[in-house]
JSON list of C-alpha atoms in Angstrom, two decimals:
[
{"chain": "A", "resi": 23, "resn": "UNK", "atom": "CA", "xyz": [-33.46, -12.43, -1.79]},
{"chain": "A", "resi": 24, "resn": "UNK", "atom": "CA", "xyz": [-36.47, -14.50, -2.96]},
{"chain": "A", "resi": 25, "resn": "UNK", "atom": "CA", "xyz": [-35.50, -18.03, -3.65]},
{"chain": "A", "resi": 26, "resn": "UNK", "atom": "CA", "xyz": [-35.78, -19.99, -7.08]},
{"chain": "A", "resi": 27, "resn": "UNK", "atom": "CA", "xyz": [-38.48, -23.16, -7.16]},
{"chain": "A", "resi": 28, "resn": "UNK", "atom": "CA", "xyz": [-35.37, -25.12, -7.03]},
{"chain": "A", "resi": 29, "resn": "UNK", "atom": "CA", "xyz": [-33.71, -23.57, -4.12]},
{"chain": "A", "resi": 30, "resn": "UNK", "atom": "CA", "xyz": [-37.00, -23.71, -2.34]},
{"chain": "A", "resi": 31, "resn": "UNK", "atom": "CA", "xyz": [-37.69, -27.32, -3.12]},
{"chain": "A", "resi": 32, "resn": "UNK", "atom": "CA", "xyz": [-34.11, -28.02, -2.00]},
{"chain": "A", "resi": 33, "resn": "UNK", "atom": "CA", "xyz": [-34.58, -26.25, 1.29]},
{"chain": "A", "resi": 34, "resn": "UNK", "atom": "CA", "xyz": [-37.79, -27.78, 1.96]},
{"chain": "A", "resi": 35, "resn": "UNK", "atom": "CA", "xyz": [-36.44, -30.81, 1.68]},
{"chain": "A", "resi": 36, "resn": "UNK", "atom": "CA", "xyz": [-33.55, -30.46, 3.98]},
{"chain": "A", "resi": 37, "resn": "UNK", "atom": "CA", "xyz": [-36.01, -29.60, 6.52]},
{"chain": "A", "resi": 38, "resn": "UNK", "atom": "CA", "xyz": [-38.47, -32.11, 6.13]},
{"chain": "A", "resi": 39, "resn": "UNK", "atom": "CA", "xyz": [-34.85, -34.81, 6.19]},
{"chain": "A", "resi": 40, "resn": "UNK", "atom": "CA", "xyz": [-32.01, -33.53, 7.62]},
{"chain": "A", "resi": 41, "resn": "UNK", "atom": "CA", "xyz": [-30.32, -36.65, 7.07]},
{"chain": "A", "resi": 42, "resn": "UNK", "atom": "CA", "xyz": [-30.24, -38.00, 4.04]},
{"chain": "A", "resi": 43, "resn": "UNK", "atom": "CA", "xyz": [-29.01, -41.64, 4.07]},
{"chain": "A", "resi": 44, "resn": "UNK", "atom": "CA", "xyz": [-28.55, -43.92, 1.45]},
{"chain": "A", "resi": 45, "resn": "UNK", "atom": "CA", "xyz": [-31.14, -46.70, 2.08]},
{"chain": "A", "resi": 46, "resn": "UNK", "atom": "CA", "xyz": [-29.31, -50.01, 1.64]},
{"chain": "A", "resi": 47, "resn": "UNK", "atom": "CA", "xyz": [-27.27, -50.55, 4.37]},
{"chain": "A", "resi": 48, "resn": "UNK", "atom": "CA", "xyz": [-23.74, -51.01, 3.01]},
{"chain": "A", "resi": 49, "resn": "UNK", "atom": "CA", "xyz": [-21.71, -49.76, 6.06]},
{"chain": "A", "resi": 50, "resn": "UNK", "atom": "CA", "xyz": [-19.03, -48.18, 4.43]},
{"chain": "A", "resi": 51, "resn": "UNK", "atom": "CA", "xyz": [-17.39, -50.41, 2.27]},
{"chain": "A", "resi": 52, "resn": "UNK", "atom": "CA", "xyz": [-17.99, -49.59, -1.38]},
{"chain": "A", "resi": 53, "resn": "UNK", "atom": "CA", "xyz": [-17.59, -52.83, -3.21]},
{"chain": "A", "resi": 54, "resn": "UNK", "atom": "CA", "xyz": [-20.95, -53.37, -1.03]},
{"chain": "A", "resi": 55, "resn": "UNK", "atom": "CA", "xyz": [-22.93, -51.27, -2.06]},
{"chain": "A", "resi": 56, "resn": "UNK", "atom": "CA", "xyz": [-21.59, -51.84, -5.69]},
{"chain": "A", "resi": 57, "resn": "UNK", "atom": "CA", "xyz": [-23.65, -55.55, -4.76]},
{"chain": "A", "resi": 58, "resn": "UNK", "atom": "CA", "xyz": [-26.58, -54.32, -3.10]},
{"chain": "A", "resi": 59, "resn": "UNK", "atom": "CA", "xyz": [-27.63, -51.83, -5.83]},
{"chain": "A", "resi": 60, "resn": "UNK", "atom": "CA", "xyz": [-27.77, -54.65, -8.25]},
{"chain": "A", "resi": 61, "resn": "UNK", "atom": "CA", "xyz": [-30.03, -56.21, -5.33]},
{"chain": "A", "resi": 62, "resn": "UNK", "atom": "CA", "xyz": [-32.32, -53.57, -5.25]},
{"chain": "A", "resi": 63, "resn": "UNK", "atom": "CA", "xyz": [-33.06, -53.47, -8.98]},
{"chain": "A", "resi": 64, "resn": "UNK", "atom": "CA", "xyz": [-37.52, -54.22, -8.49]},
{"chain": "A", "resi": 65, "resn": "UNK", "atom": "CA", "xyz": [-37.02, -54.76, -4.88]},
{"chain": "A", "resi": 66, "resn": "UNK", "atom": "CA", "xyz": [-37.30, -52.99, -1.76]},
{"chain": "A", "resi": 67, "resn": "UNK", "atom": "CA", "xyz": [-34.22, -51.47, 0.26]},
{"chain": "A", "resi": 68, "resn": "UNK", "atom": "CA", "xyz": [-35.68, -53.28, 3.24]},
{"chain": "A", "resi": 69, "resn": "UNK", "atom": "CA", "xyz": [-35.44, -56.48, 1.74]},
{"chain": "A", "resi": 70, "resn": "UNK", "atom": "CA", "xyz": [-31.70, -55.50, 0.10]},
{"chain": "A", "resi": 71, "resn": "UNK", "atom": "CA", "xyz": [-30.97, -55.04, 3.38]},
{"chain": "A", "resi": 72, "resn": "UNK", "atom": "CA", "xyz": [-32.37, -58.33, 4.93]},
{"chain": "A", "resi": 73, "resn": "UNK", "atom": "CA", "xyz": [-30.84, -60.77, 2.71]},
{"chain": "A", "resi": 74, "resn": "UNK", "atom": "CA", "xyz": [-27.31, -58.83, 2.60]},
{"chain": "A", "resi": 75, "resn": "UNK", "atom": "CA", "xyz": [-26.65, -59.94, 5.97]},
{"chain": "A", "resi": 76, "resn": "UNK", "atom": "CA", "xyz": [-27.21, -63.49, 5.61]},
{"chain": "A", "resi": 77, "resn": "UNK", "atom": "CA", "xyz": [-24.87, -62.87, 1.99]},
{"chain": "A", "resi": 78, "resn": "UNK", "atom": "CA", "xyz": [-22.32, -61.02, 3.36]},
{"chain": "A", "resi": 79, "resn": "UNK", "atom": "CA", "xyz": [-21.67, -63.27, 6.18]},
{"chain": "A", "resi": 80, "resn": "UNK", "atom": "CA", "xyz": [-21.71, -66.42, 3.98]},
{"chain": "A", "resi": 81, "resn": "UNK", "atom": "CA", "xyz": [-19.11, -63.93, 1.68]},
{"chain": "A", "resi": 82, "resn": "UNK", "atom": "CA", "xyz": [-17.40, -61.59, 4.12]},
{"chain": "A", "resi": 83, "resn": "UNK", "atom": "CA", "xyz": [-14.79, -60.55, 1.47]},
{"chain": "A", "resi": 84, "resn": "UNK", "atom": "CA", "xyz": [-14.92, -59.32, -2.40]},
{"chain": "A", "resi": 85, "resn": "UNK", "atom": "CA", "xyz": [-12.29, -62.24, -3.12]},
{"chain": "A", "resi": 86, "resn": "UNK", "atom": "CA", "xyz": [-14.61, -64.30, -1.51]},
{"chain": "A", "resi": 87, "resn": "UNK", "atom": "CA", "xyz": [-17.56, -63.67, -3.34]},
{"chain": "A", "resi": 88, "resn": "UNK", "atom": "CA", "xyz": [-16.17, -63.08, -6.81]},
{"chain": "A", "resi": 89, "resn": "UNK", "atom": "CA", "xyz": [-15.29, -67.32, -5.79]},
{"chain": "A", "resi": 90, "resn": "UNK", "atom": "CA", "xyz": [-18.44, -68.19, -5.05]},
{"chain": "A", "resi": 91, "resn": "UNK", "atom": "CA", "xyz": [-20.33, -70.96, -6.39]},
{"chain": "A", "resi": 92, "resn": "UNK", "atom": "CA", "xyz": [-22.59, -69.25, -8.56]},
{"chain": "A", "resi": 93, "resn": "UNK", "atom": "CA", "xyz": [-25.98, -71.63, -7.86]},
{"chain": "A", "resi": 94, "resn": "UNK", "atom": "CA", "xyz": [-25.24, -70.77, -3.93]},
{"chain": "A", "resi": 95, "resn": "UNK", "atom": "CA", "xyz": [-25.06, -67.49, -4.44]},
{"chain": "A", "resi": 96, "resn": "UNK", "atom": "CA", "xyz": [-28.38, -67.78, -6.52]},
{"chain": "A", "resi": 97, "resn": "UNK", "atom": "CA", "xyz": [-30.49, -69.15, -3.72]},
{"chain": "A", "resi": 98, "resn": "UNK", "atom": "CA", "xyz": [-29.17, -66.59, -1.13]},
{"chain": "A", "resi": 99, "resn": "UNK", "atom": "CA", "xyz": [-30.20, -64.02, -3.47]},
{"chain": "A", "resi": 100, "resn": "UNK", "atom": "CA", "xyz": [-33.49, -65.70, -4.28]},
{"chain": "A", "resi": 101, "resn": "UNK", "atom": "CA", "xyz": [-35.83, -63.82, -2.39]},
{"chain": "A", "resi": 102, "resn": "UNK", "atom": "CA", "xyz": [-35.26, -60.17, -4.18]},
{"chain": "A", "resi": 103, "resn": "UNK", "atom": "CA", "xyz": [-36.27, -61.70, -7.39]},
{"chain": "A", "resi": 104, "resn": "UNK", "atom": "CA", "xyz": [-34.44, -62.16, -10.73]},
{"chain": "A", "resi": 105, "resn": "UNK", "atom": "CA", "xyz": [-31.93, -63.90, -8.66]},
{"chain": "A", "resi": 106, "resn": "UNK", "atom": "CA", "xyz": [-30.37, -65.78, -11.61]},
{"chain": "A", "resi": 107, "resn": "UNK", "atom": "CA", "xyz": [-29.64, -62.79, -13.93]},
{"chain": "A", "resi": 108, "resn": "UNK", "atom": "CA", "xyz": [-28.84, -60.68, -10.64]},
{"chain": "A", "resi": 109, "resn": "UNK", "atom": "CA", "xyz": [-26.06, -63.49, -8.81]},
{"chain": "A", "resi": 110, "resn": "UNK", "atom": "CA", "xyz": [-24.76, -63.83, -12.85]},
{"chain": "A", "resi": 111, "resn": "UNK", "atom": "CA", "xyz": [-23.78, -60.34, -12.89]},
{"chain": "A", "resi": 112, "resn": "UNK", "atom": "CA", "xyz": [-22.54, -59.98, -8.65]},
{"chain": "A", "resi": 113, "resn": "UNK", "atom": "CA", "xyz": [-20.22, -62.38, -9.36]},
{"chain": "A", "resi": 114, "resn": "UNK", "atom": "CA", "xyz": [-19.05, -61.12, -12.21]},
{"chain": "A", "resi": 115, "resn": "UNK", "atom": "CA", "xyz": [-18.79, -57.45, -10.99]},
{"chain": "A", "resi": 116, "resn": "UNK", "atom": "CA", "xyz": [-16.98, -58.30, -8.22]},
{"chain": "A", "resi": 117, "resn": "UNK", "atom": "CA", "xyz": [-14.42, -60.64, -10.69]},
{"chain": "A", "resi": 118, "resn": "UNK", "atom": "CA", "xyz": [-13.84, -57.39, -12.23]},
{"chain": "A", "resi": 119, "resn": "UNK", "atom": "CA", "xyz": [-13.23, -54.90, -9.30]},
{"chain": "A", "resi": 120, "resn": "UNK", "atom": "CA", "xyz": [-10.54, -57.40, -7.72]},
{"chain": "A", "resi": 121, "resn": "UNK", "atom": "CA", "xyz": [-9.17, -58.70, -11.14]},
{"chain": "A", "resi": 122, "resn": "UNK", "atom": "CA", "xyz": [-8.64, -55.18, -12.84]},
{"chain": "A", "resi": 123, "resn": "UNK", "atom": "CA", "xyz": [-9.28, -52.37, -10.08]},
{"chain": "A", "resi": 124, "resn": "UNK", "atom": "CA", "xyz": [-7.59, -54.46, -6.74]},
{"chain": "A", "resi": 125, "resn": "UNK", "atom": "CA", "xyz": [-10.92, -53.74, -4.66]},
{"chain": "A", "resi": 126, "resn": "UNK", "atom": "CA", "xyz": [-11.16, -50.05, -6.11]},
{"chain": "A", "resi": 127, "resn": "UNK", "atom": "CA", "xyz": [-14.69, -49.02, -7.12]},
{"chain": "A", "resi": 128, "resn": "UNK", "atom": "CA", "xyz": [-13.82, -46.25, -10.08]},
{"chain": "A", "resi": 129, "resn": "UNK", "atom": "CA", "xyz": [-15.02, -42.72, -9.50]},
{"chain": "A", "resi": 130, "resn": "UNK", "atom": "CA", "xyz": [-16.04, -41.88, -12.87]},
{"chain": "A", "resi": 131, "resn": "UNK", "atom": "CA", "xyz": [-19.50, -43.27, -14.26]},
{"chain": "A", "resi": 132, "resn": "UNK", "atom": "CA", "xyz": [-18.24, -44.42, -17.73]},
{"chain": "A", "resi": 133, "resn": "UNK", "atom": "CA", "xyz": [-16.07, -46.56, -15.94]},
{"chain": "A", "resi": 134, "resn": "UNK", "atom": "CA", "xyz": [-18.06, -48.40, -13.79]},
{"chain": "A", "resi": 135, "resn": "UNK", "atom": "CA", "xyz": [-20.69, -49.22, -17.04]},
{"chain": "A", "resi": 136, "resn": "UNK", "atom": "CA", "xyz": [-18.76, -51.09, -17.90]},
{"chain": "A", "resi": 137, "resn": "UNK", "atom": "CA", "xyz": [-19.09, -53.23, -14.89]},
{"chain": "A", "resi": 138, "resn": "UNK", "atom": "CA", "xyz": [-21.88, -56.33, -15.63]},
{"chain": "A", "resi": 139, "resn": "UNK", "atom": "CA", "xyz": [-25.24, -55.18, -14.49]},
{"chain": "A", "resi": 140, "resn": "UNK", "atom": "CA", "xyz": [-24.14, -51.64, -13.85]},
{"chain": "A", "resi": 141, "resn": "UNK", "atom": "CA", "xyz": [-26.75, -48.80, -15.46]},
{"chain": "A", "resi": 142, "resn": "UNK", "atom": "CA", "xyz": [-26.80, -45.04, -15.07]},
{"chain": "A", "resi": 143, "resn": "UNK", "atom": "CA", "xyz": [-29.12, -45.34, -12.22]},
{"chain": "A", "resi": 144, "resn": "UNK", "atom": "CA", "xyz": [-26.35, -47.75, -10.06]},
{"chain": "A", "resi": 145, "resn": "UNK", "atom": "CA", "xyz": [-22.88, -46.04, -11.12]},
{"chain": "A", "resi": 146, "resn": "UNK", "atom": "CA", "xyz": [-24.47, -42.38, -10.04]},
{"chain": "A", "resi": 147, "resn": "UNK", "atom": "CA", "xyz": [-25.24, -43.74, -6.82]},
{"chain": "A", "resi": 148, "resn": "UNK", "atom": "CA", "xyz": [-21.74, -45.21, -5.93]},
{"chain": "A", "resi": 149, "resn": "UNK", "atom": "CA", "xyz": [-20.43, -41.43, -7.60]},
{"chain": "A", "resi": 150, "resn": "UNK", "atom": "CA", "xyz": [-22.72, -39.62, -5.14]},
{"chain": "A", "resi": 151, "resn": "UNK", "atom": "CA", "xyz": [-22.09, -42.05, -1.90]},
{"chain": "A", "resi": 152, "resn": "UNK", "atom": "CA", "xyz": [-19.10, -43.43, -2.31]},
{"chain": "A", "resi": 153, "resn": "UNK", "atom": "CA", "xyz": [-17.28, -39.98, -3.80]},
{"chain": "A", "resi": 154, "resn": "UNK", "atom": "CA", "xyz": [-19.34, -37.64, -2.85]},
{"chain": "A", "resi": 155, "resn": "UNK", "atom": "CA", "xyz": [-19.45, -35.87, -6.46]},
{"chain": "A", "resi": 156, "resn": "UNK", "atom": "CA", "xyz": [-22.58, -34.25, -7.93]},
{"chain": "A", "resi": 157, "resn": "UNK", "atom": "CA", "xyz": [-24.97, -37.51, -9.09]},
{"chain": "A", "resi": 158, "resn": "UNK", "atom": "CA", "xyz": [-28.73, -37.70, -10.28]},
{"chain": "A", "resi": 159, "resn": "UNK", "atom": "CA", "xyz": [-29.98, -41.34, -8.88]},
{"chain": "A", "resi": 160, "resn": "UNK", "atom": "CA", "xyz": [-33.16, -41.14, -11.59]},
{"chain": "A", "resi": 161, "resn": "UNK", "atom": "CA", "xyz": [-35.09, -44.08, -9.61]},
{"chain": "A", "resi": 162, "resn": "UNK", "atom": "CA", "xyz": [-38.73, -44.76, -9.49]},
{"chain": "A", "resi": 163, "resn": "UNK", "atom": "CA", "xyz": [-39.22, -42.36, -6.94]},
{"chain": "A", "resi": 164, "resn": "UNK", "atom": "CA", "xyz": [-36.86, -39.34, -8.46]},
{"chain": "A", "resi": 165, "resn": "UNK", "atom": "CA", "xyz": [-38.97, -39.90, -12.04]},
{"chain": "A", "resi": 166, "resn": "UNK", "atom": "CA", "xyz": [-42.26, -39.60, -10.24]},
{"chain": "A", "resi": 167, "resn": "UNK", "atom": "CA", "xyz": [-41.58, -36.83, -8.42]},
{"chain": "A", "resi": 168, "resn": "UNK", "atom": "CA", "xyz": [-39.78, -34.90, -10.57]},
{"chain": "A", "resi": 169, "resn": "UNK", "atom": "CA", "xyz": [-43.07, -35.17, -13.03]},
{"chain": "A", "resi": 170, "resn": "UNK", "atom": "CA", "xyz": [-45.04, -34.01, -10.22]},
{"chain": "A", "resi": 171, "resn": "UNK", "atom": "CA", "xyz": [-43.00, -30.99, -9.39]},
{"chain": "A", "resi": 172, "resn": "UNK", "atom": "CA", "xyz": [-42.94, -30.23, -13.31]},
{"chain": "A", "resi": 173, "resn": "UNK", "atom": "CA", "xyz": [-39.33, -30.97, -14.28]},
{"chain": "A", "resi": 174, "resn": "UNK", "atom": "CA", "xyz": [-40.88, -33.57, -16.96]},
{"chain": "A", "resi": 175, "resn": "UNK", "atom": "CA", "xyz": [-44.01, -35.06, -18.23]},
{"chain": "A", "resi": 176, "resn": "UNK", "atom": "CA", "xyz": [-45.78, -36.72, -15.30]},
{"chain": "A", "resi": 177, "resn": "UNK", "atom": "CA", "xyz": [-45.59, -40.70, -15.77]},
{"chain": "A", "resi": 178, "resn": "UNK", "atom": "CA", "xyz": [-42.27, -40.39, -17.77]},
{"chain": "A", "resi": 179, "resn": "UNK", "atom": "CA", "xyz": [-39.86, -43.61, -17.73]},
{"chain": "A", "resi": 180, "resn": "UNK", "atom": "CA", "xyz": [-37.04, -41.72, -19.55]},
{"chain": "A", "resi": 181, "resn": "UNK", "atom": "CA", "xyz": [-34.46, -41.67, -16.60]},
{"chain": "A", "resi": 182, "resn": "UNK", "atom": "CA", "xyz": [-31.37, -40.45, -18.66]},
{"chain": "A", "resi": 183, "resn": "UNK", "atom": "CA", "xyz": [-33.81, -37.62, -19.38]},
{"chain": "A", "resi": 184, "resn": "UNK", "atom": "CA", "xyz": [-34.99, -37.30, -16.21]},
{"chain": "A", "resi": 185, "resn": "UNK", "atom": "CA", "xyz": [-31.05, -37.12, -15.21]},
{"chain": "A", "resi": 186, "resn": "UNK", "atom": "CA", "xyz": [-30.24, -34.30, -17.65]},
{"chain": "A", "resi": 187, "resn": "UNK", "atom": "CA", "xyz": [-33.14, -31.99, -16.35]},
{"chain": "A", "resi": 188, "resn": "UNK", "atom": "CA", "xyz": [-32.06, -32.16, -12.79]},
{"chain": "A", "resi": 189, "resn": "UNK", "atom": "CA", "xyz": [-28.63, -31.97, -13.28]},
{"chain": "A", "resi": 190, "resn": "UNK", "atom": "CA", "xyz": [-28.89, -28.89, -14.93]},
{"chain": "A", "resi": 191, "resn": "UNK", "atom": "CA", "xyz": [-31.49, -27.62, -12.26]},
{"chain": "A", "resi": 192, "resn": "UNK", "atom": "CA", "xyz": [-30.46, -28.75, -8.56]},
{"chain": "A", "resi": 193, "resn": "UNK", "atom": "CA", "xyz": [-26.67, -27.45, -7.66]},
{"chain": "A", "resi": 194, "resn": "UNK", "atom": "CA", "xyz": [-24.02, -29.90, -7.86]},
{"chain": "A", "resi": 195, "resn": "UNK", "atom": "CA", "xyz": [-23.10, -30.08, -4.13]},
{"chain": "A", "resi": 196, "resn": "UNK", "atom": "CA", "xyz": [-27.03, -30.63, -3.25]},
{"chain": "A", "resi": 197, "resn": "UNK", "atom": "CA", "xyz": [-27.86, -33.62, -6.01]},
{"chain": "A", "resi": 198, "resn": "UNK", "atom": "CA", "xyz": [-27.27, -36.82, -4.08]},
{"chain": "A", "resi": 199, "resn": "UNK", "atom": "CA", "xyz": [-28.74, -35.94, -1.10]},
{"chain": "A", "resi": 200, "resn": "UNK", "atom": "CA", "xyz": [-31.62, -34.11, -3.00]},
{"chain": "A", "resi": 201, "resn": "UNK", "atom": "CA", "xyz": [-32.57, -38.00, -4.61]},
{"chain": "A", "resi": 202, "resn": "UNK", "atom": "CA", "xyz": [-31.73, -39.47, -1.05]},
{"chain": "A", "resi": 203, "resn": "UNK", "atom": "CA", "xyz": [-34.92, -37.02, 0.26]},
{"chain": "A", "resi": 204, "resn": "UNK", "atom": "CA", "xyz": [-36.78, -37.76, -3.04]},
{"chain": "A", "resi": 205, "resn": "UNK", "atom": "CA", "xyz": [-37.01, -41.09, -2.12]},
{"chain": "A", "resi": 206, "resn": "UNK", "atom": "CA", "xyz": [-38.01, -41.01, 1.71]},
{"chain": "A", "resi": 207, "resn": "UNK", "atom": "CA", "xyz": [-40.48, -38.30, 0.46]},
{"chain": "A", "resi": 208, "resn": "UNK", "atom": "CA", "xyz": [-41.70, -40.60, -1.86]},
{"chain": "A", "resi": 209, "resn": "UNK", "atom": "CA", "xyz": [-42.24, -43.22, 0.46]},
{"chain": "A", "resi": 210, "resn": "UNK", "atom": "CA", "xyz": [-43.69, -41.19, 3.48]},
{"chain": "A", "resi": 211, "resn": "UNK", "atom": "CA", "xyz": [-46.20, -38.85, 1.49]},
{"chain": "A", "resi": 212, "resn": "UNK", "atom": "CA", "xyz": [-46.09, -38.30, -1.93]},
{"chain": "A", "resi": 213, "resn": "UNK", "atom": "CA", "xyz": [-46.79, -41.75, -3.18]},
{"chain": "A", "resi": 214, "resn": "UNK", "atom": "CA", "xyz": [-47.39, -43.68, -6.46]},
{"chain": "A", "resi": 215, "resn": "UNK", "atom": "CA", "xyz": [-50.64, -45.18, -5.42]},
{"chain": "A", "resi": 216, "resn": "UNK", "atom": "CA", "xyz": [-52.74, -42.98, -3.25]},
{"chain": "A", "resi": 217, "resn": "UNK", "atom": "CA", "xyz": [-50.64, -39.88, -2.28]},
{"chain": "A", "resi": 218, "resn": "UNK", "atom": "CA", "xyz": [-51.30, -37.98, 0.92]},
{"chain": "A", "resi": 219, "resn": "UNK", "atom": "CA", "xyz": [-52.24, -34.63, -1.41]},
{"chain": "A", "resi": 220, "resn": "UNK", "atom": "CA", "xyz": [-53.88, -32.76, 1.51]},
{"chain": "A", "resi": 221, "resn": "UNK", "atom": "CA", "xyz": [-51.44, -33.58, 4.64]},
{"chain": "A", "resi": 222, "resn": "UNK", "atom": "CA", "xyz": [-48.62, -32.85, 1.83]},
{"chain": "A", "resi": 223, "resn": "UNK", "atom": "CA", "xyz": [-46.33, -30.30, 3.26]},
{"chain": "A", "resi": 224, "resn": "UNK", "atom": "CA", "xyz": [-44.98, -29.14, 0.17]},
{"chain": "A", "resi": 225, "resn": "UNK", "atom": "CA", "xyz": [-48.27, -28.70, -1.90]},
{"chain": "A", "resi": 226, "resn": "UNK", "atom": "CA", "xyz": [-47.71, -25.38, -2.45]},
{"chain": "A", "resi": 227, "resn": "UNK", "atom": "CA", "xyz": [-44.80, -26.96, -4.95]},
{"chain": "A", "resi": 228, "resn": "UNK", "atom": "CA", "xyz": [-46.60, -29.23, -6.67]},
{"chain": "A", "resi": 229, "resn": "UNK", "atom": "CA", "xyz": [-47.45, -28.87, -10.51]},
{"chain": "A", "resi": 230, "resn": "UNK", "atom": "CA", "xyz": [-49.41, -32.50, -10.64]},
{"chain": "A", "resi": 231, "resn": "UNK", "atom": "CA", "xyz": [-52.48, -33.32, -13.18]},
{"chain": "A", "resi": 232, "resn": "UNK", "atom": "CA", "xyz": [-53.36, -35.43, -9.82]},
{"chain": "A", "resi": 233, "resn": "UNK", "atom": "CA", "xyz": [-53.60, -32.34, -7.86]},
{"chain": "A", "resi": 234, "resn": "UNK", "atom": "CA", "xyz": [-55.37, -30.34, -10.05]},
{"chain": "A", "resi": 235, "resn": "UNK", "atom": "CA", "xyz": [-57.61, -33.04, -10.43]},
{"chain": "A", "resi": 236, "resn": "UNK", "atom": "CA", "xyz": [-58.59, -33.35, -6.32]}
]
């Protein structure tokens, strides 16, 4: 039986990634990765995972860091940018888990926005990683390439929109690992500045303007 686009992409995928890791390094203990996220907000995973080492050894614990002094915490988190706004709302997060969860990440997305500095794109991928239930991480690299593989508008910065499409599209037990491939496929080949079009092993999928264009 033929398979549908999305099937296909899916599958393609897999191949291409059999693993599909989460890129920042949180090493299994959630109310990390509930920390790096914020990190990672215009900032690379690389660097996320650079300057979590040096954090979480300074703050080994959640206790520990929801005590921190807040202008240390600030120049630890310096080099990933918006470091005031971003150690503001770290702090306060992890407050929260240990003051009203006792170190529990909730499993529900509604929950944890309510957490400070916690948007769609953060609580779906502590859903997907954490729980493993059916989540949509609609990052930079799952907007752009769902516009190039025609699930949107090409260029679109709607990612509650972008979440709704592919929810309804990509099965439920093959979403979070779908936007884990997204993004290494972003990264390796299909680009936002100069995309590898021709060595572009799934070209045969693509529904670009850019493509068209070459």
């Amino acid at each position: 039986m033929k398979r549908s686009f999305d099937e296909e992409l899916v599958a393609r995928l897999e191949a291409l990634y059999p693993e599909a890791l989460c890129g920042l390094h949180f090493e299994g203990e959630p109310w990390k990765l509930l920390v790096m996220s914020r990190l990672s907000a215009q900032c690379t995973d690389k660097r996320v995972n650079e300057i979590s080492l040096v954090l979480f050894e300074r703050y080994p614990t959640l206790s520990e860091l929801a005590d921190c002094d807040l202008s240390e915490l600030e120049e630890i988190v310096r080099p990933c940018g918006l470091f005031r706004t971003k150690a503001r709302d770290i702090k306060a997060a992890c407050e929260k888990l240990r003051d009203e969860y006792d170190g529990i990440l909730p499993d529900d997305i509604d929950t944890l926005l309510t957490f400070p500095g916690v948007g769609r794109k953060i609580a779906n991928l502590i859903v997907g990683d954490v729980y493993g239930k059916p989540a949509i991480v609609a990052d930079t690299h799952c907007m752009r390439l769902a516009g190039r593989f025609g699930y949107c508008e090409e260029g679109t910065k709607d990612a509650p929109k972008v979440e709704r499409i592919l929810k309804g599209r990509i099965a439920p037990d093959k979403q979070n690992d779908f936007c884990h491939r997204l993004v290494l496929f972003g990264r390796d080949v299909c680009r936002a500045q100069r995309p590898l079009c021709e060595e572009c092993p799934l070209s045969d999928l693509c529904r670009s303007e850019m493509k068209k264009k070459a």
